[in-house]
Amino acid sequence: MNKATRKAVIAGNWKMNNTPAETAALIDAMKPLVKDADCDVVLCVPYIDLFAAMDAAKGSNIKIGAENCHWAEKGAFTGEVSAKMLNACGVEYVIIGHSERRQYFGETDVTVHDRVRAALNEGLKVILCVGETETENEQGITAEVLRKQTKIALQGVSEEELKSIIIAYEPVWAIGTGKTATAEDADKYNGIIRACVAELYTAEAAEAFTVQYGGSMNAKNAAELLSKVNVDGGLIGGASLKAEDFSIIVKAASI
């Protein structure tokens, strides 16, 4: 991390876990453990848990986000939730383009772009996920995949709007598998994303831009990953469901 020029952000992605009651209990357990964090702390929770999460986090340093939003403001999209709805709920962040959304629900680079645009239009902060599959990694085309996904997602995004976006590099082969890129690889590929942002905008904008690592960061490997200059935080899956583990990662980002 380079806290002199950019913000460190640790964000939990709860995926399809926790009832509203479980949400309140977990956040209550987390609050005293992360209250002194020298980084931004975000929890992105299922839609059904948003109000419970915001109520539990009230008065603390924990910010609440959603796990996805639709690209349309309203319409015949059964089961979807719009950025406008999230904004009306008081949500601050939203994850867009997570590999599980791409893999299981047919999201493409183009629909990810459209969702980013919708979220920015509503004043939400975006955690934009990009990453390669295991096959793409083995073929040696990770850099090309990251550049393509980043360029398409950021098309039409102004430099001012860029300040409301974080990119999380999450190698698809490391999501929920227990596998993790080496700290050196995380630094390398986060650096490629940062260089792409510099090409699209300016070197100054890229230097101030937060790039997280999102591939199975946990309490054991967080300190090593976060020691790398291009790793500005983490998008945390399983470890964000355990208050103690999540707090260890937050502490590692607060050094």
PDB file of C-alpha atoms in Angstrom:
ATOM      1  CA  MET A   1       0.000   0.000   0.000  1.00  0.00           C
ATOM      2  CA  ASN A   2       0.998   3.572  -0.505  1.00  0.00           C
ATOM      3  CA  LYS A   3      -1.127   5.529   1.964  1.00  0.00           C
ATOM      4  CA  ALA A   4       0.701   8.730   1.140  1.00  0.00           C
ATOM      5  CA  THR A   5      -1.158   8.978  -2.170  1.00  0.00           C
ATOM      6  CA  ARG A   6      -4.211   6.720  -1.969  1.00  0.00           C
ATOM      7  CA  LYS A   7      -6.788   5.290   0.386  1.00  0.00           C
ATOM      8  CA  ALA A   8      -6.657   1.740   1.711  1.00  0.00           C
ATOM      9  CA  VAL A   9     -10.050   0.019   1.663  1.00  0.00           C
ATOM     10  CA  ILE A  10     -10.998  -3.322   3.188  1.00  0.00           C
ATOM     11  CA  ALA A  11     -14.415  -4.431   1.933  1.00  0.00           C
ATOM     12  CA  GLY A  12     -16.310  -7.545   2.900  1.00  0.00           C
ATOM     13  CA  ASN A  13     -18.418  -9.358   0.317  1.00  0.00           C
ATOM     14  CA  TRP A  14     -20.853 -11.522   2.241  1.00  0.00           C
ATOM     15  CA  LYS A  15     -22.293 -13.157  -0.910  1.00  0.00           C
ATOM     16  CA  MET A  16     -25.472 -15.192  -0.115  1.00  0.00           C
ATOM     17  CA  ASN A  17     -24.966 -15.429   3.631  1.00  0.00           C
ATOM     18  CA  ASN A  18     -26.654 -14.181   6.833  1.00  0.00           C
ATOM     19  CA  THR A  19     -30.206 -13.330   7.790  1.00  0.00           C
ATOM     20  CA  PRO A  20     -31.004  -9.816   9.064  1.00  0.00           C
ATOM     21  CA  ALA A  21     -30.655 -11.020  12.669  1.00  0.00           C
ATOM     22  CA  GLU A  22     -27.308 -12.682  11.911  1.00  0.00           C
ATOM     23  CA  THR A  23     -26.221  -9.521  10.127  1.00  0.00           C
ATOM     24  CA  ALA A  24     -26.868  -7.342  13.152  1.00  0.00           C
ATOM     25  CA  ALA A  25     -25.075  -9.766  15.458  1.00  0.00           C
ATOM     26  CA  LEU A  26     -21.998 -10.005  13.239  1.00  0.00           C
ATOM     27  CA  ILE A  27     -21.685  -6.239  12.789  1.00  0.00           C
ATOM     28  CA  ASP A  28     -22.117  -5.734  16.522  1.00  0.00           C
ATOM     29  CA  ALA A  29     -19.220  -8.136  17.039  1.00  0.00           C
ATOM     30  CA  MET A  30     -17.093  -6.375  14.435  1.00  0.00           C
ATOM     31  CA  LYS A  31     -17.581  -2.778  15.587  1.00  0.00           C
ATOM     32  CA  PRO A  32     -15.265  -2.783  18.599  1.00  0.00           C
ATOM     33  CA  LEU A  33     -12.645  -4.777  16.681  1.00  0.00           C
ATOM     34  CA  VAL A  34     -12.339  -2.331  13.762  1.00  0.00           C
ATOM     35  CA  LYS A  35     -13.163   0.997  15.427  1.00  0.00           C
ATOM     36  CA  ASP A  36      -9.558   2.205  15.321  1.00  0.00           C
ATOM     37  CA  ALA A  37      -8.938   1.245  11.694  1.00  0.00           C
ATOM     38  CA  ASP A  38      -6.638   3.453   9.644  1.00  0.00           C
ATOM     39  CA  CYS A  39      -8.404   2.421   6.446  1.00  0.00           C
ATOM     40  CA  ASP A  40     -11.940   2.491   5.108  1.00  0.00           C
ATOM     41  CA  VAL A  41     -14.053  -0.463   6.250  1.00  0.00           C
ATOM     42  CA  VAL A  42     -16.962  -1.555   4.051  1.00  0.00           C
ATOM     43  CA  LEU A  43     -19.414  -4.451   4.272  1.00  0.00           C
ATOM     44  CA  CYS A  44     -21.340  -5.394   1.131  1.00  0.00           C
ATOM     45  CA  VAL A  45     -24.305  -7.508   2.140  1.00  0.00           C
ATOM     46  CA  PRO A  46     -27.321  -9.202   0.496  1.00  0.00           C
ATOM     47  CA  TYR A  47     -30.235  -6.926  -0.378  1.00  0.00           C
ATOM     48  CA  ILE A  48     -32.399  -8.443   2.368  1.00  0.00           C
ATOM     49  CA  ASP A  49     -29.790  -7.444   4.972  1.00  0.00           C
ATOM     50  CA  LEU A  50     -29.184  -3.832   3.928  1.00  0.00           C
ATOM     51  CA  PHE A  51     -31.457  -2.138   6.463  1.00  0.00           C
ATOM     52  CA  ALA A  52     -30.300  -4.369   9.310  1.00  0.00           C
ATOM     53  CA  ALA A  53     -26.683  -3.678   8.362  1.00  0.00           C
ATOM     54  CA  MET A  54     -27.121   0.072   8.155  1.00  0.00           C
ATOM     55  CA  ASP A  55     -28.942   0.129  11.475  1.00  0.00           C
ATOM     56  CA  ALA A  56     -26.263  -1.997  13.178  1.00  0.00           C
ATOM     57  CA  ALA A  57     -23.413   0.060  11.681  1.00  0.00           C
ATOM     58  CA  LYS A  58     -24.942   3.421  12.645  1.00  0.00           C
ATOM     59  CA  GLY A  59     -22.466   5.588  14.528  1.00  0.00           C
ATOM     60  CA  SER A  60     -19.519   3.351  13.657  1.00  0.00           C
ATOM     61  CA  ASN A  61     -16.782   3.569  11.022  1.00  0.00           C
ATOM     62  CA  ILE A  62     -18.300   0.681   9.036  1.00  0.00           C
ATOM     63  CA  LYS A  63     -19.826   1.650   5.697  1.00  0.00           C
ATOM     64  CA  ILE A  64     -22.474  -0.476   3.998  1.00  0.00           C
ATOM     65  CA  GLY A  65     -22.743  -1.534   0.373  1.00  0.00           C
ATOM     66  CA  ALA A  66     -24.766  -3.849  -1.860  1.00  0.00           C
ATOM     67  CA  GLU A  67     -23.489  -6.742  -3.939  1.00  0.00           C
ATOM     68  CA  ASN A  68     -24.862  -5.695  -7.331  1.00  0.00           C
ATOM     69  CA  CYS A  69     -27.277  -3.360  -9.100  1.00  0.00           C
ATOM     70  CA  HIS A  70     -29.142  -3.331 -12.401  1.00  0.00           C
ATOM     71  CA  TRP A  71     -28.323  -0.982 -15.259  1.00  0.00           C
ATOM     72  CA  ALA A  72     -31.904   0.284 -15.675  1.00  0.00           C
ATOM     73  CA  GLU A  73     -33.558   2.795 -13.378  1.00  0.00           C
ATOM     74  CA  LYS A  74     -36.780   0.756 -13.373  1.00  0.00           C
ATOM     75  CA  GLY A  75     -38.659  -1.688 -15.559  1.00  0.00           C
ATOM     76  CA  ALA A  76     -39.719  -5.286 -16.170  1.00  0.00           C
ATOM     77  CA  PHE A  77     -36.661  -6.936 -14.620  1.00  0.00           C
ATOM     78  CA  THR A  78     -38.095  -9.376 -12.099  1.00  0.00           C
ATOM     79  CA  GLY A  79     -35.829  -9.959  -9.123  1.00  0.00           C
ATOM     80  CA  GLU A  80     -33.448  -7.087  -9.892  1.00  0.00           C
ATOM     81  CA  VAL A  81     -32.633  -3.997  -7.821  1.00  0.00           C
ATOM     82  CA  SER A  82     -31.705  -0.640  -9.354  1.00  0.00           C
ATOM     83  CA  ALA A  83     -29.011   1.807  -8.327  1.00  0.00           C
ATOM     84  CA  LYS A  84     -31.778   4.333  -7.688  1.00  0.00           C
ATOM     85  CA  MET A  85     -33.355   1.955  -5.178  1.00  0.00           C
ATOM     86  CA  LEU A  86     -30.015   1.464  -3.433  1.00  0.00           C
ATOM     87  CA  ASN A  87     -29.466   5.193  -3.292  1.00  0.00           C
ATOM     88  CA  ALA A  88     -32.912   5.666  -1.772  1.00  0.00           C
ATOM     89  CA  CYS A  89     -32.020   3.093   0.892  1.00  0.00           C
ATOM     90  CA  GLY A  90     -28.929   5.072   1.859  1.00  0.00           C
ATOM     91  CA  VAL A  91     -26.392   2.563   0.570  1.00  0.00           C
ATOM     92  CA  GLU A  92     -22.945   4.041  -0.093  1.00  0.00           C
ATOM     93  CA  TYR A  93     -21.126   1.301  -2.059  1.00  0.00           C
ATOM     94  CA  VAL A  94     -21.997  -1.366  -4.612  1.00  0.00           C
ATOM     95  CA  ILE A  95     -19.955  -4.254  -6.017  1.00  0.00           C
ATOM     96  CA  ILE A  96     -20.189  -4.618  -9.787  1.00  0.00           C
ATOM     97  CA  GLY A  97     -18.791  -7.301 -12.091  1.00  0.00           C
ATOM     98  CA  HIS A  98     -17.930  -9.930  -9.487  1.00  0.00           C
ATOM     99  CA  SER A  99     -16.682 -13.123 -11.100  1.00  0.00           C
ATOM    100  CA  GLU A 100     -19.610 -15.097  -9.694  1.00  0.00           C
ATOM    101  CA  ARG A 101     -22.025 -12.695 -11.421  1.00  0.00           C
ATOM    102  CA  ARG A 102     -20.111 -13.129 -14.666  1.00  0.00           C
ATOM    103  CA  GLN A 103     -19.811 -16.914 -14.296  1.00  0.00           C
ATOM    104  CA  TYR A 104     -23.258 -17.902 -13.025  1.00  0.00           C
ATOM    105  CA  PHE A 105     -25.554 -15.098 -14.159  1.00  0.00           C
ATOM    106  CA  GLY A 106     -24.274 -14.225 -17.618  1.00  0.00           C
ATOM    107  CA  GLU A 107     -22.911 -10.749 -16.940  1.00  0.00           C
ATOM    108  CA  THR A 108     -20.599  -9.472 -19.653  1.00  0.00           C
ATOM    109  CA  ASP A 109     -18.064  -6.673 -19.938  1.00  0.00           C
ATOM    110  CA  VAL A 110     -20.771  -4.584 -21.611  1.00  0.00           C
ATOM    111  CA  THR A 111     -23.441  -5.123 -18.935  1.00  0.00           C
ATOM    112  CA  VAL A 112     -20.823  -4.503 -16.247  1.00  0.00           C
ATOM    113  CA  HIS A 113     -20.100  -1.149 -17.910  1.00  0.00           C
ATOM    114  CA  ASP A 114     -23.809  -0.339 -17.976  1.00  0.00           C
ATOM    115  CA  ARG A 115     -24.159  -1.155 -14.277  1.00  0.00           C
ATOM    116  CA  VAL A 116     -21.142   1.023 -13.439  1.00  0.00           C
ATOM    117  CA  ARG A 117     -22.726   3.881 -15.348  1.00  0.00           C
ATOM    118  CA  ALA A 118     -26.043   3.445 -13.519  1.00  0.00           C
ATOM    119  CA  ALA A 119     -24.344   3.369 -10.112  1.00  0.00           C
ATOM    120  CA  LEU A 120     -22.303   6.493 -10.811  1.00  0.00           C
ATOM    121  CA  ASN A 121     -25.406   8.300 -12.031  1.00  0.00           C
ATOM    122  CA  GLU A 122     -26.943   7.683  -8.606  1.00  0.00           C
ATOM    123  CA  GLY A 123     -23.886   8.865  -6.694  1.00  0.00           C
ATOM    124  CA  LEU A 124     -22.861   5.411  -5.469  1.00  0.00           C
ATOM    125  CA  LYS A 125     -19.265   4.339  -4.955  1.00  0.00           C
ATOM    126  CA  VAL A 126     -18.350   1.358  -7.128  1.00  0.00           C
ATOM    127  CA  ILE A 127     -16.153  -1.617  -6.328  1.00  0.00           C
ATOM    128  CA  LEU A 128     -15.462  -2.853  -9.861  1.00  0.00           C
ATOM    129  CA  CYS A 129     -14.203  -6.431 -10.125  1.00  0.00           C
ATOM    130  CA  VAL A 130     -11.898  -7.612 -12.910  1.00  0.00           C
ATOM    131  CA  GLY A 131      -9.961 -10.848 -13.250  1.00  0.00           C
ATOM    132  CA  GLU A 132      -8.903 -13.729 -15.436  1.00  0.00           C
ATOM    133  CA  THR A 133     -10.003 -17.373 -15.467  1.00  0.00           C
ATOM    134  CA  GLU A 134      -7.600 -20.217 -14.748  1.00  0.00           C
ATOM    135  CA  THR A 135      -7.390 -21.006 -18.464  1.00  0.00           C
ATOM    136  CA  GLU A 136      -6.580 -17.394 -19.331  1.00  0.00           C
ATOM    137  CA  ASN A 137      -3.942 -17.369 -16.614  1.00  0.00           C
ATOM    138  CA  GLU A 138      -2.369 -20.551 -17.961  1.00  0.00           C
ATOM    139  CA  GLN A 139      -2.383 -19.087 -21.473  1.00  0.00           C
ATOM    140  CA  GLY A 140      -0.430 -16.076 -20.255  1.00  0.00           C
ATOM    141  CA  ILE A 141      -3.043 -13.503 -21.265  1.00  0.00           C
ATOM    142  CA  THR A 142      -3.926 -12.132 -17.831  1.00  0.00           C
ATOM    143  CA  ALA A 143      -2.651  -8.650 -18.661  1.00  0.00           C
ATOM    144  CA  GLU A 144      -4.726  -8.488 -21.843  1.00  0.00           C
ATOM    145  CA  VAL A 145      -7.872  -9.655 -20.015  1.00  0.00           C
ATOM    146  CA  LEU A 146      -7.441  -7.100 -17.223  1.00  0.00           C
ATOM    147  CA  ARG A 147      -6.830  -4.255 -19.650  1.00  0.00           C
ATOM    148  CA  LYS A 148      -9.888  -5.163 -21.748  1.00  0.00           C
ATOM    149  CA  GLN A 149     -12.222  -5.478 -18.774  1.00  0.00           C
ATOM    150  CA  THR A 150     -10.935  -2.236 -17.260  1.00  0.00           C
ATOM    151  CA  LYS A 151     -11.182  -0.246 -20.482  1.00  0.00           C
ATOM    152  CA  ILE A 152     -14.722  -1.384 -21.270  1.00  0.00           C
ATOM    153  CA  ALA A 153     -15.979  -0.816 -17.719  1.00  0.00           C
ATOM    154  CA  LEU A 154     -14.507   2.701 -17.558  1.00  0.00           C
ATOM    155  CA  GLN A 155     -15.628   3.809 -21.012  1.00  0.00           C
ATOM    156  CA  GLY A 156     -17.248   7.237 -20.712  1.00  0.00           C
ATOM    157  CA  VAL A 157     -16.290   7.605 -17.036  1.00  0.00           C
ATOM    158  CA  SER A 158     -14.836  11.055 -16.354  1.00  0.00           C
ATOM    159  CA  GLU A 159     -11.723  11.622 -14.280  1.00  0.00           C
ATOM    160  CA  GLU A 160     -13.879  13.199 -11.594  1.00  0.00           C
ATOM    161  CA  GLU A 161     -16.195  10.164 -11.567  1.00  0.00           C
ATOM    162  CA  LEU A 162     -13.158   7.893 -11.343  1.00  0.00           C
ATOM    163  CA  LYS A 163     -12.740   9.109  -7.754  1.00  0.00           C
ATOM    164  CA  SER A 164     -15.900   7.131  -6.916  1.00  0.00           C
ATOM    165  CA  ILE A 165     -14.502   3.841  -8.263  1.00  0.00           C
ATOM    166  CA  ILE A 166     -12.266   1.184  -6.738  1.00  0.00           C
ATOM    167  CA  ILE A 167     -11.051  -1.729  -8.830  1.00  0.00           C
ATOM    168  CA  ALA A 168     -10.661  -5.131  -7.188  1.00  0.00           C
ATOM    169  CA  TYR A 169      -8.371  -7.555  -9.004  1.00  0.00           C
ATOM    170  CA  GLU A 170      -9.819 -10.983  -8.343  1.00  0.00           C
ATOM    171  CA  PRO A 171      -8.349 -13.886 -10.293  1.00  0.00           C
ATOM    172  CA  VAL A 172     -11.379 -16.088 -10.936  1.00  0.00           C
ATOM    173  CA  TRP A 173      -9.409 -19.250 -10.143  1.00  0.00           C
ATOM    174  CA  ALA A 174      -8.742 -17.917  -6.626  1.00  0.00           C
ATOM    175  CA  ILE A 175     -12.345 -17.052  -5.684  1.00  0.00           C
ATOM    176  CA  GLY A 176     -13.707 -19.441  -3.067  1.00  0.00           C
ATOM    177  CA  THR A 177     -11.076 -22.073  -3.905  1.00  0.00           C
ATOM    178  CA  GLY A 178      -8.570 -21.324  -1.190  1.00  0.00           C
ATOM    179  CA  LYS A 179      -5.987 -20.645  -3.888  1.00  0.00           C
ATOM    180  CA  THR A 180      -4.292 -17.251  -3.786  1.00  0.00           C
ATOM    181  CA  ALA A 181      -2.053 -15.432  -6.210  1.00  0.00           C
ATOM    182  CA  THR A 182       1.399 -14.842  -4.812  1.00  0.00           C
ATOM    183  CA  ALA A 183       1.934 -11.431  -3.275  1.00  0.00           C
ATOM    184  CA  GLU A 184       4.309 -10.695  -6.146  1.00  0.00           C
ATOM    185  CA  ASP A 185       1.689 -11.597  -8.755  1.00  0.00           C
ATOM    186  CA  ALA A 186      -1.004  -9.562  -6.966  1.00  0.00           C
ATOM    187  CA  ASP A 187       1.351  -6.578  -6.984  1.00  0.00           C
ATOM    188  CA  LYS A 188       2.224  -7.129 -10.648  1.00  0.00           C
ATOM    189  CA  TYR A 189      -1.346  -7.398 -11.905  1.00  0.00           C
ATOM    190  CA  ASN A 190      -2.660  -4.608  -9.693  1.00  0.00           C
ATOM    191  CA  GLY A 191       0.148  -2.541 -11.212  1.00  0.00           C
ATOM    192  CA  ILE A 192      -1.056  -3.425 -14.715  1.00  0.00           C
ATOM    193  CA  ILE A 193      -4.537  -2.191 -13.794  1.00  0.00           C
ATOM    194  CA  ARG A 194      -3.047   1.019 -12.404  1.00  0.00           C
ATOM    195  CA  ALA A 195      -1.006   1.526 -15.588  1.00  0.00           C
ATOM    196  CA  CYS A 196      -4.174   1.070 -17.657  1.00  0.00           C
ATOM    197  CA  VAL A 197      -5.911   3.740 -15.557  1.00  0.00           C
ATOM    198  CA  ALA A 198      -2.936   6.036 -16.199  1.00  0.00           C
ATOM    199  CA  GLU A 199      -3.312   5.492 -19.954  1.00  0.00           C
ATOM    200  CA  LEU A 200      -7.022   6.265 -19.832  1.00  0.00           C
ATOM    201  CA  TYR A 201      -6.669   9.280 -17.541  1.00  0.00           C
ATOM    202  CA  THR A 202      -3.459  10.700 -16.052  1.00  0.00           C
ATOM    203  CA  ALA A 203      -0.511   9.430 -14.037  1.00  0.00           C
ATOM    204  CA  GLU A 204      -1.744  11.521 -11.112  1.00  0.00           C
ATOM    205  CA  ALA A 205      -5.211   9.966 -11.259  1.00  0.00           C
ATOM    206  CA  ALA A 206      -3.721   6.477 -11.367  1.00  0.00           C
ATOM    207  CA  GLU A 207      -1.408   7.166  -8.430  1.00  0.00           C
ATOM    208  CA  ALA A 208      -4.400   8.244  -6.332  1.00  0.00           C
ATOM    209  CA  PHE A 209      -6.543   5.285  -7.473  1.00  0.00           C
ATOM    210  CA  THR A 210      -7.329   2.412  -5.082  1.00  0.00           C
ATOM    211  CA  VAL A 211      -6.755  -1.105  -6.451  1.00  0.00           C
ATOM    212  CA  GLN A 212      -7.703  -3.949  -4.126  1.00  0.00           C
ATOM    213  CA  TYR A 213      -6.805  -7.623  -4.268  1.00  0.00           C
ATOM    214  CA  GLY A 214      -9.810  -9.927  -4.102  1.00  0.00           C
ATOM    215  CA  GLY A 215      -8.616 -13.510  -4.454  1.00  0.00           C
ATOM    216  CA  SER A 216      -9.030 -15.334  -1.136  1.00  0.00           C
ATOM    217  CA  MET A 217      -7.304 -12.745   1.051  1.00  0.00           C
ATOM    218  CA  ASN A 218      -7.543 -13.985   4.620  1.00  0.00           C
ATOM    219  CA  ALA A 219      -6.199 -13.428   8.117  1.00  0.00           C
ATOM    220  CA  LYS A 220      -3.056 -15.452   7.389  1.00  0.00           C
ATOM    221  CA  ASN A 221      -1.973 -13.904   4.063  1.00  0.00           C
ATOM    222  CA  ALA A 222      -3.329 -10.350   4.365  1.00  0.00           C
ATOM    223  CA  ALA A 223      -0.199  -8.764   5.830  1.00  0.00           C
ATOM    224  CA  GLU A 224       2.030 -10.088   3.040  1.00  0.00           C
ATOM    225  CA  LEU A 225      -0.395  -9.079   0.288  1.00  0.00           C
ATOM    226  CA  LEU A 226      -0.987  -5.632   1.771  1.00  0.00           C
ATOM    227  CA  SER A 227       2.753  -5.006   2.071  1.00  0.00           C
ATOM    228  CA  LYS A 228       2.961  -4.695  -1.721  1.00  0.00           C
ATOM    229  CA  VAL A 229       2.951  -1.178  -3.125  1.00  0.00           C
ATOM    230  CA  ASN A 230       0.110  -1.750  -5.613  1.00  0.00           C
ATOM    231  CA  VAL A 231      -2.218  -3.611  -3.227  1.00  0.00           C
ATOM    232  CA  ASP A 232      -4.373  -0.919  -1.620  1.00  0.00           C
ATOM    233  CA  GLY A 233      -6.762  -3.154   0.282  1.00  0.00           C
ATOM    234  CA  GLY A 234      -8.877  -6.235  -0.195  1.00  0.00           C
ATOM    235  CA  LEU A 235     -12.294  -7.445  -1.277  1.00  0.00           C
ATOM    236  CA  ILE A 236     -12.821 -10.162   1.309  1.00  0.00           C
ATOM    237  CA  GLY A 237     -15.155 -13.133   0.926  1.00  0.00           C
ATOM    238  CA  GLY A 238     -15.219 -15.908   3.521  1.00  0.00           C
ATOM    239  CA  ALA A 239     -13.045 -14.102   6.053  1.00  0.00           C
ATOM    240  CA  SER A 240     -15.542 -11.227   6.197  1.00  0.00           C
ATOM    241  CA  LEU A 241     -18.076 -13.604   7.759  1.00  0.00           C
ATOM    242  CA  LYS A 242     -15.885 -13.998  10.871  1.00  0.00           C
ATOM    243  CA  ALA A 243     -15.471 -10.911  13.018  1.00  0.00           C
ATOM    244  CA  GLU A 244     -12.020 -11.817  14.369  1.00  0.00           C
ATOM    245  CA  ASP A 245     -10.587 -12.804  10.979  1.00  0.00           C
ATOM    246  CA  PHE A 246     -11.955  -9.697   9.306  1.00  0.00           C
ATOM    247  CA  SER A 247     -10.536  -7.484  12.032  1.00  0.00           C
ATOM    248  CA  ILE A 248      -7.070  -9.027  11.559  1.00  0.00           C
ATOM    249  CA  ILE A 249      -7.194  -8.031   7.874  1.00  0.00           C
ATOM    250  CA  VAL A 250      -8.363  -4.529   8.780  1.00  0.00           C
ATOM    251  CA  LYS A 251      -5.495  -4.214  11.255  1.00  0.00           C
ATOM    252  CA  ALA A 252      -3.026  -5.356   8.590  1.00  0.00           C
ATOM    253  CA  ALA A 253      -4.294  -2.557   6.336  1.00  0.00           C
ATOM    254  CA  SER A 254      -4.000  -0.036   9.166  1.00  0.00           C
ATOM    255  CA  ILE A 255      -0.254  -0.332   9.640  1.00  0.00           C
TER     256      ILE A 255
END
